[in-house]
Amino acid sequence: MSQDLAHKRPWLLASLLAGLSYPASWLWLPIEGGIFAIIWKMAAVGLLVPFALRRHHVGEFILLAFMLALYALGDGLIELNMVAGAIAFTAGHLAAIAIYARHRRVGAVFSQKLFAVTLFLLTPVIAYFAPGNPEQGIQVAAYSVVLAAMAAMAWSSNFPRYRVGMGAVLFVVSDLLIFARLGPLAQSEMTSVAIWYLYYFGVLMIAVGVAQTLVKRGHYAQGEERD
């Protein structure tokens, strides 16, 4: 199976290897400011960019790749400057929202709409209280409005909910843990590991779910091979 994945999805396999192994790098590479650690971290999501563009170089595949590139940029910038990283992630969320807005689910049931609304309203509230500091709470809550909109739009889109929608929810949980690490979870050694894997697998689920769905719906350049 790994050989088949390496042949058909080499960039996806490379991303998986980088994403799964990145926390191990903390054992021998400096986490803060270490250039090799930053490159390793950025590679996990960054390698999903060529995965999205490998056979498809038009339309929403470009927007998907742009979104992933912004997330990868945010991964690096946040190690150097929290605000710069937040700006990159915000831009990535806006690109994601643009994708989901073009694929809105028609005829969503009440429970699906309720969860999306709850996700949008509750995420900034939890974010505000997570750091345990009002000043920091206002800052992370402001960012979380866009994060929550991204997740709510993903859940409300017609992409597979238990891949794309759930991936966005994992992204939200990861960020909320980051905010809590500013306060009550500052001394938790396992929090960083949980943050990384929730974030990485969230983005991975979004990337694969969106790309595969676009291919199935015929969003590919004429003459290109279907996956």
mmCIF file with all atom_site columns, C-alpha atoms in Angstrom:
data_model
loop_
_atom_site.group_PDB
_atom_site.id
_atom_site.type_symbol
_atom_site.label_atom_id
_atom_site.label_alt_id
_atom_site.label_comp_id
_atom_site.label_asym_id
_atom_site.label_entity_id
_atom_site.label_seq_id
_atom_site.pdbx_PDB_ins_code
_atom_site.Cartn_x
_atom_site.Cartn_y
_atom_site.Cartn_z
_atom_site.occupancy
_atom_site.B_iso_or_equiv
_atom_site.pdbx_formal_charge
_atom_site.auth_seq_id
_atom_site.auth_comp_id
_atom_site.auth_asym_id
_atom_site.auth_atom_id
_atom_site.pdbx_PDB_model_num
ATOM 1   C CA . MET A 1 1   ? 0.000   0.000  0.000   1.00 0.00 ? 1   MET A CA 1
ATOM 2   C CA . SER A 1 2   ? 2.828   2.395  0.841   1.00 0.00 ? 2   SER A CA 1
ATOM 3   C CA . GLN A 1 3   ? 4.450   1.638  -2.529  1.00 0.00 ? 3   GLN A CA 1
ATOM 4   C CA . ASP A 1 4   ? 1.154   2.360  -4.287  1.00 0.00 ? 4   ASP A CA 1
ATOM 5   C CA . LEU A 1 5   ? 0.815   5.637  -2.355  1.00 0.00 ? 5   LEU A CA 1
ATOM 6   C CA . ALA A 1 6   ? 4.400   6.573  -3.201  1.00 0.00 ? 6   ALA A CA 1
ATOM 7   C CA . HIS A 1 7   ? 3.688   5.975  -6.889  1.00 0.00 ? 7   HIS A CA 1
ATOM 8   C CA . LYS A 1 8   ? 0.289   7.631  -7.169  1.00 0.00 ? 8   LYS A CA 1
ATOM 9   C CA . ARG A 1 9   ? 0.543   10.287 -4.451  1.00 0.00 ? 9   ARG A CA 1
ATOM 10  C CA . PRO A 1 10  ? 4.236   10.988 -3.789  1.00 0.00 ? 10  PRO A CA 1
ATOM 11  C CA . TRP A 1 11  ? 3.594   14.479 -2.424  1.00 0.00 ? 11  TRP A CA 1
ATOM 12  C CA . LEU A 1 12  ? 0.880   13.194 -0.111  1.00 0.00 ? 12  LEU A CA 1
ATOM 13  C CA . LEU A 1 13  ? 3.210   10.498 1.201   1.00 0.00 ? 13  LEU A CA 1
ATOM 14  C CA . ALA A 1 14  ? 5.990   13.046 1.708   1.00 0.00 ? 14  ALA A CA 1
ATOM 15  C CA . SER A 1 15  ? 3.570   15.292 3.619   1.00 0.00 ? 15  SER A CA 1
ATOM 16  C CA . LEU A 1 16  ? 2.499   12.387 5.837   1.00 0.00 ? 16  LEU A CA 1
ATOM 17  C CA . LEU A 1 17  ? 6.103   11.536 6.638   1.00 0.00 ? 17  LEU A CA 1
ATOM 18  C CA . ALA A 1 18  ? 6.899   15.150 7.535   1.00 0.00 ? 18  ALA A CA 1
ATOM 19  C CA . GLY A 1 19  ? 3.698   15.658 9.507   1.00 0.00 ? 19  GLY A CA 1
ATOM 20  C CA . LEU A 1 20  ? 3.930   12.460 11.508  1.00 0.00 ? 20  LEU A CA 1
ATOM 21  C CA . SER A 1 21  ? 7.618   12.877 12.302  1.00 0.00 ? 21  SER A CA 1
ATOM 22  C CA . TYR A 1 22  ? 7.699   16.600 13.070  1.00 0.00 ? 22  TYR A CA 1
ATOM 23  C CA . PRO A 1 23  ? 7.122   16.250 16.858  1.00 0.00 ? 23  PRO A CA 1
ATOM 24  C CA . ALA A 1 24  ? 10.060  13.840 16.993  1.00 0.00 ? 24  ALA A CA 1
ATOM 25  C CA . SER A 1 25  ? 12.254  16.678 15.754  1.00 0.00 ? 25  SER A CA 1
ATOM 26  C CA . TRP A 1 26  ? 11.697  18.437 19.080  1.00 0.00 ? 26  TRP A CA 1
ATOM 27  C CA . LEU A 1 27  ? 14.005  15.901 20.680  1.00 0.00 ? 27  LEU A CA 1
ATOM 28  C CA . TRP A 1 28  ? 17.102  17.076 18.838  1.00 0.00 ? 28  TRP A CA 1
ATOM 29  C CA . LEU A 1 29  ? 16.249  20.318 17.010  1.00 0.00 ? 29  LEU A CA 1
ATOM 30  C CA . PRO A 1 30  ? 15.548  23.669 18.682  1.00 0.00 ? 30  PRO A CA 1
ATOM 31  C CA . ILE A 1 31  ? 11.824  24.460 18.595  1.00 0.00 ? 31  ILE A CA 1
ATOM 32  C CA . GLU A 1 32  ? 12.008  28.235 18.805  1.00 0.00 ? 32  GLU A CA 1
ATOM 33  C CA . GLY A 1 33  ? 13.956  29.933 16.053  1.00 0.00 ? 33  GLY A CA 1
ATOM 34  C CA . GLY A 1 34  ? 15.671  26.806 14.775  1.00 0.00 ? 34  GLY A CA 1
ATOM 35  C CA . ILE A 1 35  ? 15.670  27.055 10.989  1.00 0.00 ? 35  ILE A CA 1
ATOM 36  C CA . PHE A 1 36  ? 15.651  23.288 10.448  1.00 0.00 ? 36  PHE A CA 1
ATOM 37  C CA . ALA A 1 37  ? 12.722  22.849 12.833  1.00 0.00 ? 37  ALA A CA 1
ATOM 38  C CA . ILE A 1 38  ? 10.821  25.605 11.034  1.00 0.00 ? 38  ILE A CA 1
ATOM 39  C CA . ILE A 1 39  ? 11.490  24.082 7.607   1.00 0.00 ? 39  ILE A CA 1
ATOM 40  C CA . TRP A 1 40  ? 10.430  20.654 8.872   1.00 0.00 ? 40  TRP A CA 1
ATOM 41  C CA . LYS A 1 41  ? 7.230   22.118 10.266  1.00 0.00 ? 41  LYS A CA 1
ATOM 42  C CA . MET A 1 42  ? 6.393   24.045 7.090   1.00 0.00 ? 42  MET A CA 1
ATOM 43  C CA . ALA A 1 43  ? 7.086   20.995 4.933   1.00 0.00 ? 43  ALA A CA 1
ATOM 44  C CA . ALA A 1 44  ? 4.202   19.005 6.437   1.00 0.00 ? 44  ALA A CA 1
ATOM 45  C CA . VAL A 1 45  ? 1.476   21.234 5.005   1.00 0.00 ? 45  VAL A CA 1
ATOM 46  C CA . GLY A 1 46  ? 3.678   22.792 2.324   1.00 0.00 ? 46  GLY A CA 1
ATOM 47  C CA . LEU A 1 47  ? 4.042   19.427 0.564   1.00 0.00 ? 47  LEU A CA 1
ATOM 48  C CA . LEU A 1 48  ? 0.272   19.330 0.162   1.00 0.00 ? 48  LEU A CA 1
ATOM 49  C CA . VAL A 1 49  ? 0.555   22.269 -2.260  1.00 0.00 ? 49  VAL A CA 1
ATOM 50  C CA . PRO A 1 50  ? 2.105   20.190 -5.073  1.00 0.00 ? 50  PRO A CA 1
ATOM 51  C CA . PHE A 1 51  ? -0.311  17.395 -4.127  1.00 0.00 ? 51  PHE A CA 1
ATOM 52  C CA . ALA A 1 52  ? -3.190  19.754 -4.924  1.00 0.00 ? 52  ALA A CA 1
ATOM 53  C CA . LEU A 1 53  ? -1.549  20.913 -8.163  1.00 0.00 ? 53  LEU A CA 1
ATOM 54  C CA . ARG A 1 54  ? 0.062   17.686 -9.373  1.00 0.00 ? 54  ARG A CA 1
ATOM 55  C CA . ARG A 1 55  ? -2.449  17.015 -12.120 1.00 0.00 ? 55  ARG A CA 1
ATOM 56  C CA . HIS A 1 56  ? -4.783  19.953 -11.765 1.00 0.00 ? 56  HIS A CA 1
ATOM 57  C CA . HIS A 1 57  ? -3.640  23.498 -12.459 1.00 0.00 ? 57  HIS A CA 1
ATOM 58  C CA . VAL A 1 58  ? -6.908  25.344 -12.928 1.00 0.00 ? 58  VAL A CA 1
ATOM 59  C CA . GLY A 1 59  ? -9.718  26.975 -11.023 1.00 0.00 ? 59  GLY A CA 1
ATOM 60  C CA . GLU A 1 60  ? -10.327 25.889 -7.477  1.00 0.00 ? 60  GLU A CA 1
ATOM 61  C CA . PHE A 1 61  ? -7.269  23.644 -7.328  1.00 0.00 ? 61  PHE A CA 1
ATOM 62  C CA . ILE A 1 62  ? -5.200  26.824 -7.508  1.00 0.00 ? 62  ILE A CA 1
ATOM 63  C CA . LEU A 1 63  ? -7.290  28.370 -4.720  1.00 0.00 ? 63  LEU A CA 1
ATOM 64  C CA . LEU A 1 64  ? -6.865  25.186 -2.645  1.00 0.00 ? 64  LEU A CA 1
ATOM 65  C CA . ALA A 1 65  ? -3.105  25.279 -3.196  1.00 0.00 ? 65  ALA A CA 1
ATOM 66  C CA . PHE A 1 66  ? -3.048  28.977 -2.262  1.00 0.00 ? 66  PHE A CA 1
ATOM 67  C CA . MET A 1 67  ? -4.898  28.201 0.968   1.00 0.00 ? 67  MET A CA 1
ATOM 68  C CA . LEU A 1 68  ? -2.442  25.422 1.851   1.00 0.00 ? 68  LEU A CA 1
ATOM 69  C CA . ALA A 1 69  ? 0.539   27.634 1.009   1.00 0.00 ? 69  ALA A CA 1
ATOM 70  C CA . LEU A 1 70  ? -0.757  30.319 3.385   1.00 0.00 ? 70  LEU A CA 1
ATOM 71  C CA . TYR A 1 71  ? -1.194  27.749 6.161   1.00 0.00 ? 71  TYR A CA 1
ATOM 72  C CA . ALA A 1 72  ? 2.352   26.493 5.597   1.00 0.00 ? 72  ALA A CA 1
ATOM 73  C CA . LEU A 1 73  ? 3.623   30.089 5.647   1.00 0.00 ? 73  LEU A CA 1
ATOM 74  C CA . GLY A 1 74  ? 1.732   30.620 8.889   1.00 0.00 ? 74  GLY A CA 1
ATOM 75  C CA . ASP A 1 75  ? 3.399   27.545 10.369  1.00 0.00 ? 75  ASP A CA 1
ATOM 76  C CA . GLY A 1 76  ? 6.773   29.158 9.840   1.00 0.00 ? 76  GLY A CA 1
ATOM 77  C CA . LEU A 1 77  ? 5.928   32.746 10.691  1.00 0.00 ? 77  LEU A CA 1
ATOM 78  C CA . ILE A 1 78  ? 4.223   31.864 13.955  1.00 0.00 ? 78  ILE A CA 1
ATOM 79  C CA . GLU A 1 79  ? 7.542   30.521 15.264  1.00 0.00 ? 79  GLU A CA 1
ATOM 80  C CA . LEU A 1 80  ? 9.072   33.949 14.654  1.00 0.00 ? 80  LEU A CA 1
ATOM 81  C CA . ASN A 1 81  ? 6.196   36.321 15.320  1.00 0.00 ? 81  ASN A CA 1
ATOM 82  C CA . MET A 1 82  ? 2.717   35.402 16.583  1.00 0.00 ? 82  MET A CA 1
ATOM 83  C CA . VAL A 1 83  ? 0.996   38.315 14.834  1.00 0.00 ? 83  VAL A CA 1
ATOM 84  C CA . ALA A 1 84  ? 2.605   37.595 11.455  1.00 0.00 ? 84  ALA A CA 1
ATOM 85  C CA . GLY A 1 85  ? 1.630   33.951 11.752  1.00 0.00 ? 85  GLY A CA 1
ATOM 86  C CA . ALA A 1 86  ? -1.952  34.880 12.650  1.00 0.00 ? 86  ALA A CA 1
ATOM 87  C CA . ILE A 1 87  ? -2.180  37.136 9.582   1.00 0.00 ? 87  ILE A CA 1
ATOM 88  C CA . ALA A 1 88  ? -1.033  34.309 7.307   1.00 0.00 ? 88  ALA A CA 1
ATOM 89  C CA . PHE A 1 89  ? -3.519  31.884 8.839   1.00 0.00 ? 89  PHE A CA 1
ATOM 90  C CA . THR A 1 90  ? -6.311  34.462 8.561   1.00 0.00 ? 90  THR A CA 1
ATOM 91  C CA . ALA A 1 91  ? -5.565  34.863 4.868   1.00 0.00 ? 91  ALA A CA 1
ATOM 92  C CA . GLY A 1 92  ? -5.626  31.077 4.522   1.00 0.00 ? 92  GLY A CA 1
ATOM 93  C CA . HIS A 1 93  ? -9.024  30.924 6.232   1.00 0.00 ? 93  HIS A CA 1
ATOM 94  C CA . LEU A 1 94  ? -10.365 33.563 3.844   1.00 0.00 ? 94  LEU A CA 1
ATOM 95  C CA . ALA A 1 95  ? -9.172  31.484 0.878   1.00 0.00 ? 95  ALA A CA 1
ATOM 96  C CA . ALA A 1 96  ? -10.885 28.438 2.400   1.00 0.00 ? 96  ALA A CA 1
ATOM 97  C CA . ILE A 1 97  ? -14.098 30.418 2.895   1.00 0.00 ? 97  ILE A CA 1
ATOM 98  C CA . ALA A 1 98  ? -13.998 31.389 -0.789  1.00 0.00 ? 98  ALA A CA 1
ATOM 99  C CA . ILE A 1 99  ? -13.845 27.695 -1.727  1.00 0.00 ? 99  ILE A CA 1
ATOM 100 C CA . TYR A 1 100 ? -16.650 26.657 0.612   1.00 0.00 ? 100 TYR A CA 1
ATOM 101 C CA . ALA A 1 101 ? -18.853 29.582 -0.467  1.00 0.00 ? 101 ALA A CA 1
ATOM 102 C CA . ARG A 1 102 ? -18.785 28.233 -4.020  1.00 0.00 ? 102 ARG A CA 1
ATOM 103 C CA . HIS A 1 103 ? -19.889 24.813 -2.810  1.00 0.00 ? 103 HIS A CA 1
ATOM 104 C CA . ARG A 1 104 ? -22.688 25.535 -0.379  1.00 0.00 ? 104 ARG A CA 1
ATOM 105 C CA . ARG A 1 105 ? -24.912 22.643 0.633   1.00 0.00 ? 105 ARG A CA 1
ATOM 106 C CA . VAL A 1 106 ? -28.484 22.894 -0.601  1.00 0.00 ? 106 VAL A CA 1
ATOM 107 C CA . GLY A 1 107 ? -31.209 21.579 1.663   1.00 0.00 ? 107 GLY A CA 1
ATOM 108 C CA . ALA A 1 108 ? -29.151 21.153 4.829   1.00 0.00 ? 108 ALA A CA 1
ATOM 109 C CA . VAL A 1 109 ? -31.171 19.729 7.717   1.00 0.00 ? 109 VAL A CA 1
ATOM 110 C CA . PHE A 1 110 ? -31.835 21.719 10.878  1.00 0.00 ? 110 PHE A CA 1
ATOM 111 C CA . SER A 1 111 ? -29.236 19.887 13.001  1.00 0.00 ? 111 SER A CA 1
ATOM 112 C CA . GLN A 1 112 ? -26.525 20.624 10.425  1.00 0.00 ? 112 GLN A CA 1
ATOM 113 C CA . LYS A 1 113 ? -27.415 24.309 10.344  1.00 0.00 ? 113 LYS A CA 1
ATOM 114 C CA . LEU A 1 114 ? -27.574 24.422 14.140  1.00 0.00 ? 114 LEU A CA 1
ATOM 115 C CA . PHE A 1 115 ? -24.110 22.915 14.509  1.00 0.00 ? 115 PHE A CA 1
ATOM 116 C CA . ALA A 1 116 ? -22.645 25.391 12.005  1.00 0.00 ? 116 ALA A CA 1
ATOM 117 C CA . VAL A 1 117 ? -24.218 28.359 13.808  1.00 0.00 ? 117 VAL A CA 1
ATOM 118 C CA . THR A 1 118 ? -23.123 27.031 17.207  1.00 0.00 ? 118 THR A CA 1
ATOM 119 C CA . LEU A 1 119 ? -19.596 26.508 15.909  1.00 0.00 ? 119 LEU A CA 1
ATOM 120 C CA . PHE A 1 120 ? -19.480 30.062 14.587  1.00 0.00 ? 120 PHE A CA 1
ATOM 121 C CA . LEU A 1 121 ? -20.849 31.670 17.754  1.00 0.00 ? 121 LEU A CA 1
ATOM 122 C CA . LEU A 1 122 ? -19.171 29.524 20.393  1.00 0.00 ? 122 LEU A CA 1
ATOM 123 C CA . THR A 1 123 ? -15.617 29.411 19.034  1.00 0.00 ? 123 THR A CA 1
ATOM 124 C CA . PRO A 1 124 ? -14.791 33.121 19.659  1.00 0.00 ? 124 PRO A CA 1
ATOM 125 C CA . VAL A 1 125 ? -16.377 32.914 23.125  1.00 0.00 ? 125 VAL A CA 1
ATOM 126 C CA . ILE A 1 126 ? -14.239 29.923 24.121  1.00 0.00 ? 126 ILE A CA 1
ATOM 127 C CA . ALA A 1 127 ? -11.211 31.608 22.550  1.00 0.00 ? 127 ALA A CA 1
ATOM 128 C CA . TYR A 1 128 ? -11.777 34.726 24.657  1.00 0.00 ? 128 TYR A CA 1
ATOM 129 C CA . PHE A 1 129 ? -11.733 32.792 27.930  1.00 0.00 ? 129 PHE A CA 1
ATOM 130 C CA . ALA A 1 130 ? -9.046  30.230 26.957  1.00 0.00 ? 130 ALA A CA 1
ATOM 131 C CA . PRO A 1 131 ? -5.921  32.310 27.764  1.00 0.00 ? 131 PRO A CA 1
ATOM 132 C CA . GLY A 1 132 ? -7.253  33.434 31.147  1.00 0.00 ? 132 GLY A CA 1
ATOM 133 C CA . ASN A 1 133 ? -6.194  36.998 30.325  1.00 0.00 ? 133 ASN A CA 1
ATOM 134 C CA . PRO A 1 134 ? -8.720  39.588 29.055  1.00 0.00 ? 134 PRO A CA 1
ATOM 135 C CA . GLU A 1 135 ? -6.223  41.420 26.819  1.00 0.00 ? 135 GLU A CA 1
ATOM 136 C CA . GLN A 1 136 ? -5.015  38.239 25.151  1.00 0.00 ? 136 GLN A CA 1
ATOM 137 C CA . GLY A 1 137 ? -8.591  36.994 25.082  1.00 0.00 ? 137 GLY A CA 1
ATOM 138 C CA . ILE A 1 138 ? -9.728  39.924 22.952  1.00 0.00 ? 138 ILE A CA 1
ATOM 139 C CA . GLN A 1 139 ? -6.894  39.382 20.487  1.00 0.00 ? 139 GLN A CA 1
ATOM 140 C CA . VAL A 1 140 ? -7.441  35.648 20.001  1.00 0.00 ? 140 VAL A CA 1
ATOM 141 C CA . ALA A 1 141 ? -11.225 36.096 19.908  1.00 0.00 ? 141 ALA A CA 1
ATOM 142 C CA . ALA A 1 142 ? -10.867 38.584 17.044  1.00 0.00 ? 142 ALA A CA 1
ATOM 143 C CA . TYR A 1 143 ? -8.804  36.082 15.069  1.00 0.00 ? 143 TYR A CA 1
ATOM 144 C CA . SER A 1 144 ? -11.243 33.313 16.009  1.00 0.00 ? 144 SER A CA 1
ATOM 145 C CA . VAL A 1 145 ? -14.133 35.049 14.268  1.00 0.00 ? 145 VAL A CA 1
ATOM 146 C CA . VAL A 1 146 ? -12.518 34.270 10.908  1.00 0.00 ? 146 VAL A CA 1
ATOM 147 C CA . LEU A 1 147 ? -11.453 30.811 12.110  1.00 0.00 ? 147 LEU A CA 1
ATOM 148 C CA . ALA A 1 148 ? -15.027 30.078 13.211  1.00 0.00 ? 148 ALA A CA 1
ATOM 149 C CA . ALA A 1 149 ? -16.435 31.352 9.915   1.00 0.00 ? 149 ALA A CA 1
ATOM 150 C CA . MET A 1 150 ? -14.090 29.037 8.032   1.00 0.00 ? 150 MET A CA 1
ATOM 151 C CA . ALA A 1 151 ? -15.146 26.021 10.088  1.00 0.00 ? 151 ALA A CA 1
ATOM 152 C CA . ALA A 1 152 ? -18.856 26.852 9.882   1.00 0.00 ? 152 ALA A CA 1
ATOM 153 C CA . MET A 1 153 ? -18.621 27.293 6.119   1.00 0.00 ? 153 MET A CA 1
ATOM 154 C CA . ALA A 1 154 ? -16.741 23.996 5.778   1.00 0.00 ? 154 ALA A CA 1
ATOM 155 C CA . TRP A 1 155 ? -19.435 22.206 7.768   1.00 0.00 ? 155 TRP A CA 1
ATOM 156 C CA . SER A 1 156 ? -22.164 23.879 5.687   1.00 0.00 ? 156 SER A CA 1
ATOM 157 C CA . SER A 1 157 ? -20.503 23.116 2.341   1.00 0.00 ? 157 SER A CA 1
ATOM 158 C CA . ASN A 1 158 ? -21.350 20.149 0.147   1.00 0.00 ? 158 ASN A CA 1
ATOM 159 C CA . PHE A 1 159 ? -17.901 18.660 0.562   1.00 0.00 ? 159 PHE A CA 1
ATOM 160 C CA . PRO A 1 160 ? -17.794 15.416 2.577   1.00 0.00 ? 160 PRO A CA 1
ATOM 161 C CA . ARG A 1 161 ? -18.698 16.512 6.095   1.00 0.00 ? 161 ARG A CA 1
ATOM 162 C CA . TYR A 1 162 ? -16.724 13.829 7.892   1.00 0.00 ? 162 TYR A CA 1
ATOM 163 C CA . ARG A 1 163 ? -13.563 14.741 6.020   1.00 0.00 ? 163 ARG A CA 1
ATOM 164 C CA . VAL A 1 164 ? -13.662 18.443 5.171   1.00 0.00 ? 164 VAL A CA 1
ATOM 165 C CA . GLY A 1 165 ? -16.120 19.528 7.869   1.00 0.00 ? 165 GLY A CA 1
ATOM 166 C CA . MET A 1 166 ? -14.507 17.445 10.594  1.00 0.00 ? 166 MET A CA 1
ATOM 167 C CA . GLY A 1 167 ? -11.057 18.534 9.443   1.00 0.00 ? 167 GLY A CA 1
ATOM 168 C CA . ALA A 1 168 ? -12.079 22.154 9.977   1.00 0.00 ? 168 ALA A CA 1
ATOM 169 C CA . VAL A 1 169 ? -13.390 21.289 13.452  1.00 0.00 ? 169 VAL A CA 1
ATOM 170 C CA . LEU A 1 170 ? -10.041 19.671 14.320  1.00 0.00 ? 170 LEU A CA 1
ATOM 171 C CA . PHE A 1 171 ? -8.350  22.886 13.164  1.00 0.00 ? 171 PHE A CA 1
ATOM 172 C CA . VAL A 1 172 ? -10.565 24.881 15.550  1.00 0.00 ? 172 VAL A CA 1
ATOM 173 C CA . VAL A 1 173 ? -9.819  22.581 18.495  1.00 0.00 ? 173 VAL A CA 1
ATOM 174 C CA . SER A 1 174 ? -6.091  22.843 17.779  1.00 0.00 ? 174 SER A CA 1
ATOM 175 C CA . ASP A 1 175 ? -6.206  26.641 17.815  1.00 0.00 ? 175 ASP A CA 1
ATOM 176 C CA . LEU A 1 176 ? -8.263  26.705 21.008  1.00 0.00 ? 176 LEU A CA 1
ATOM 177 C CA . LEU A 1 177 ? -5.573  24.589 22.646  1.00 0.00 ? 177 LEU A CA 1
ATOM 178 C CA . ILE A 1 178 ? -2.970  27.098 21.451  1.00 0.00 ? 178 ILE A CA 1
ATOM 179 C CA . PHE A 1 179 ? -4.925  29.862 23.176  1.00 0.00 ? 179 PHE A CA 1
ATOM 180 C CA . ALA A 1 180 ? -5.254  27.774 26.357  1.00 0.00 ? 180 ALA A CA 1
ATOM 181 C CA . ARG A 1 181 ? -1.499  27.199 26.286  1.00 0.00 ? 181 ARG A CA 1
ATOM 182 C CA . LEU A 1 182 ? -1.119  30.938 26.780  1.00 0.00 ? 182 LEU A CA 1
ATOM 183 C CA . GLY A 1 183 ? -2.712  30.459 30.197  1.00 0.00 ? 183 GLY A CA 1
ATOM 184 C CA . PRO A 1 184 ? -3.974  27.389 32.086  1.00 0.00 ? 184 PRO A CA 1
ATOM 185 C CA . LEU A 1 185 ? -2.242  24.798 29.876  1.00 0.00 ? 185 LEU A CA 1
ATOM 186 C CA . ALA A 1 186 ? 1.124   26.570 29.805  1.00 0.00 ? 186 ALA A CA 1
ATOM 187 C CA . GLN A 1 187 ? 2.791   23.773 31.775  1.00 0.00 ? 187 GLN A CA 1
ATOM 188 C CA . SER A 1 188 ? 1.198   20.866 29.909  1.00 0.00 ? 188 SER A CA 1
ATOM 189 C CA . GLU A 1 189 ? 3.834   18.885 28.021  1.00 0.00 ? 189 GLU A CA 1
ATOM 190 C CA . MET A 1 190 ? 1.312   16.965 25.939  1.00 0.00 ? 190 MET A CA 1
ATOM 191 C CA . THR A 1 191 ? -0.531  20.055 24.724  1.00 0.00 ? 191 THR A CA 1
ATOM 192 C CA . SER A 1 192 ? 1.997   20.835 21.982  1.00 0.00 ? 192 SER A CA 1
ATOM 193 C CA . VAL A 1 193 ? 1.759   17.300 20.613  1.00 0.00 ? 193 VAL A CA 1
ATOM 194 C CA . ALA A 1 194 ? -2.050  17.429 20.610  1.00 0.00 ? 194 ALA A CA 1
ATOM 195 C CA . ILE A 1 195 ? -2.019  20.867 18.945  1.00 0.00 ? 195 ILE A CA 1
ATOM 196 C CA . TRP A 1 196 ? 0.207   19.681 16.135  1.00 0.00 ? 196 TRP A CA 1
ATOM 197 C CA . TYR A 1 197 ? -1.567  16.461 15.284  1.00 0.00 ? 197 TYR A CA 1
ATOM 198 C CA . LEU A 1 198 ? -5.057  17.991 15.503  1.00 0.00 ? 198 LEU A CA 1
ATOM 199 C CA . TYR A 1 199 ? -3.934  20.792 13.200  1.00 0.00 ? 199 TYR A CA 1
ATOM 200 C CA . TYR A 1 200 ? -2.016  18.649 10.730  1.00 0.00 ? 200 TYR A CA 1
ATOM 201 C CA . PHE A 1 201 ? -4.653  15.952 10.336  1.00 0.00 ? 201 PHE A CA 1
ATOM 202 C CA . GLY A 1 202 ? -7.328  18.637 10.152  1.00 0.00 ? 202 GLY A CA 1
ATOM 203 C CA . VAL A 1 203 ? -5.595  20.328 7.221   1.00 0.00 ? 203 VAL A CA 1
ATOM 204 C CA . LEU A 1 204 ? -4.825  16.949 5.638   1.00 0.00 ? 204 LEU A CA 1
ATOM 205 C CA . MET A 1 205 ? -8.496  15.923 5.787   1.00 0.00 ? 205 MET A CA 1
ATOM 206 C CA . ILE A 1 206 ? -9.523  19.241 4.254   1.00 0.00 ? 206 ILE A CA 1
ATOM 207 C CA . ALA A 1 207 ? -6.952  19.059 1.442   1.00 0.00 ? 207 ALA A CA 1
ATOM 208 C CA . VAL A 1 208 ? -7.680  15.460 0.472   1.00 0.00 ? 208 VAL A CA 1
ATOM 209 C CA . GLY A 1 209 ? -11.449 15.844 0.856   1.00 0.00 ? 209 GLY A CA 1
ATOM 210 C CA . VAL A 1 210 ? -11.648 18.983 -1.265  1.00 0.00 ? 210 VAL A CA 1
ATOM 211 C CA . ALA A 1 211 ? -9.240  17.736 -3.954  1.00 0.00 ? 211 ALA A CA 1
ATOM 212 C CA . GLN A 1 212 ? -10.912 14.349 -4.365  1.00 0.00 ? 212 GLN A CA 1
ATOM 213 C CA . THR A 1 213 ? -14.379 15.888 -4.471  1.00 0.00 ? 213 THR A CA 1
ATOM 214 C CA . LEU A 1 214 ? -13.373 18.444 -7.091  1.00 0.00 ? 214 LEU A CA 1
ATOM 215 C CA . VAL A 1 215 ? -11.943 15.672 -9.267  1.00 0.00 ? 215 VAL A CA 1
ATOM 216 C CA . LYS A 1 216 ? -15.103 13.571 -8.952  1.00 0.00 ? 216 LYS A CA 1
ATOM 217 C CA . ARG A 1 217 ? -17.190 16.570 -9.960  1.00 0.00 ? 217 ARG A CA 1
ATOM 218 C CA . GLY A 1 218 ? -15.075 17.198 -13.051 1.00 0.00 ? 218 GLY A CA 1
ATOM 219 C CA . HIS A 1 219 ? -13.189 20.290 -11.882 1.00 0.00 ? 219 HIS A CA 1
ATOM 220 C CA . TYR A 1 220 ? -10.041 19.494 -13.870 1.00 0.00 ? 220 TYR A CA 1
ATOM 221 C CA . ALA A 1 221 ? -8.318  20.874 -16.927 1.00 0.00 ? 221 ALA A CA 1
ATOM 222 C CA . GLN A 1 222 ? -9.313  19.422 -20.265 1.00 0.00 ? 222 GLN A CA 1
ATOM 223 C CA . GLY A 1 223 ? -6.988  16.610 -21.262 1.00 0.00 ? 223 GLY A CA 1
ATOM 224 C CA . GLU A 1 224 ? -5.816  15.976 -17.705 1.00 0.00 ? 224 GLU A CA 1
ATOM 225 C CA . GLU A 1 225 ? -5.986  12.505 -16.233 1.00 0.00 ? 225 GLU A CA 1
ATOM 226 C CA . ARG A 1 226 ? -8.598  11.887 -13.587 1.00 0.00 ? 226 ARG A CA 1
ATOM 227 C CA . ASP A 1 227 ? -7.381  10.594 -10.250 1.00 0.00 ? 227 ASP A CA 1
#
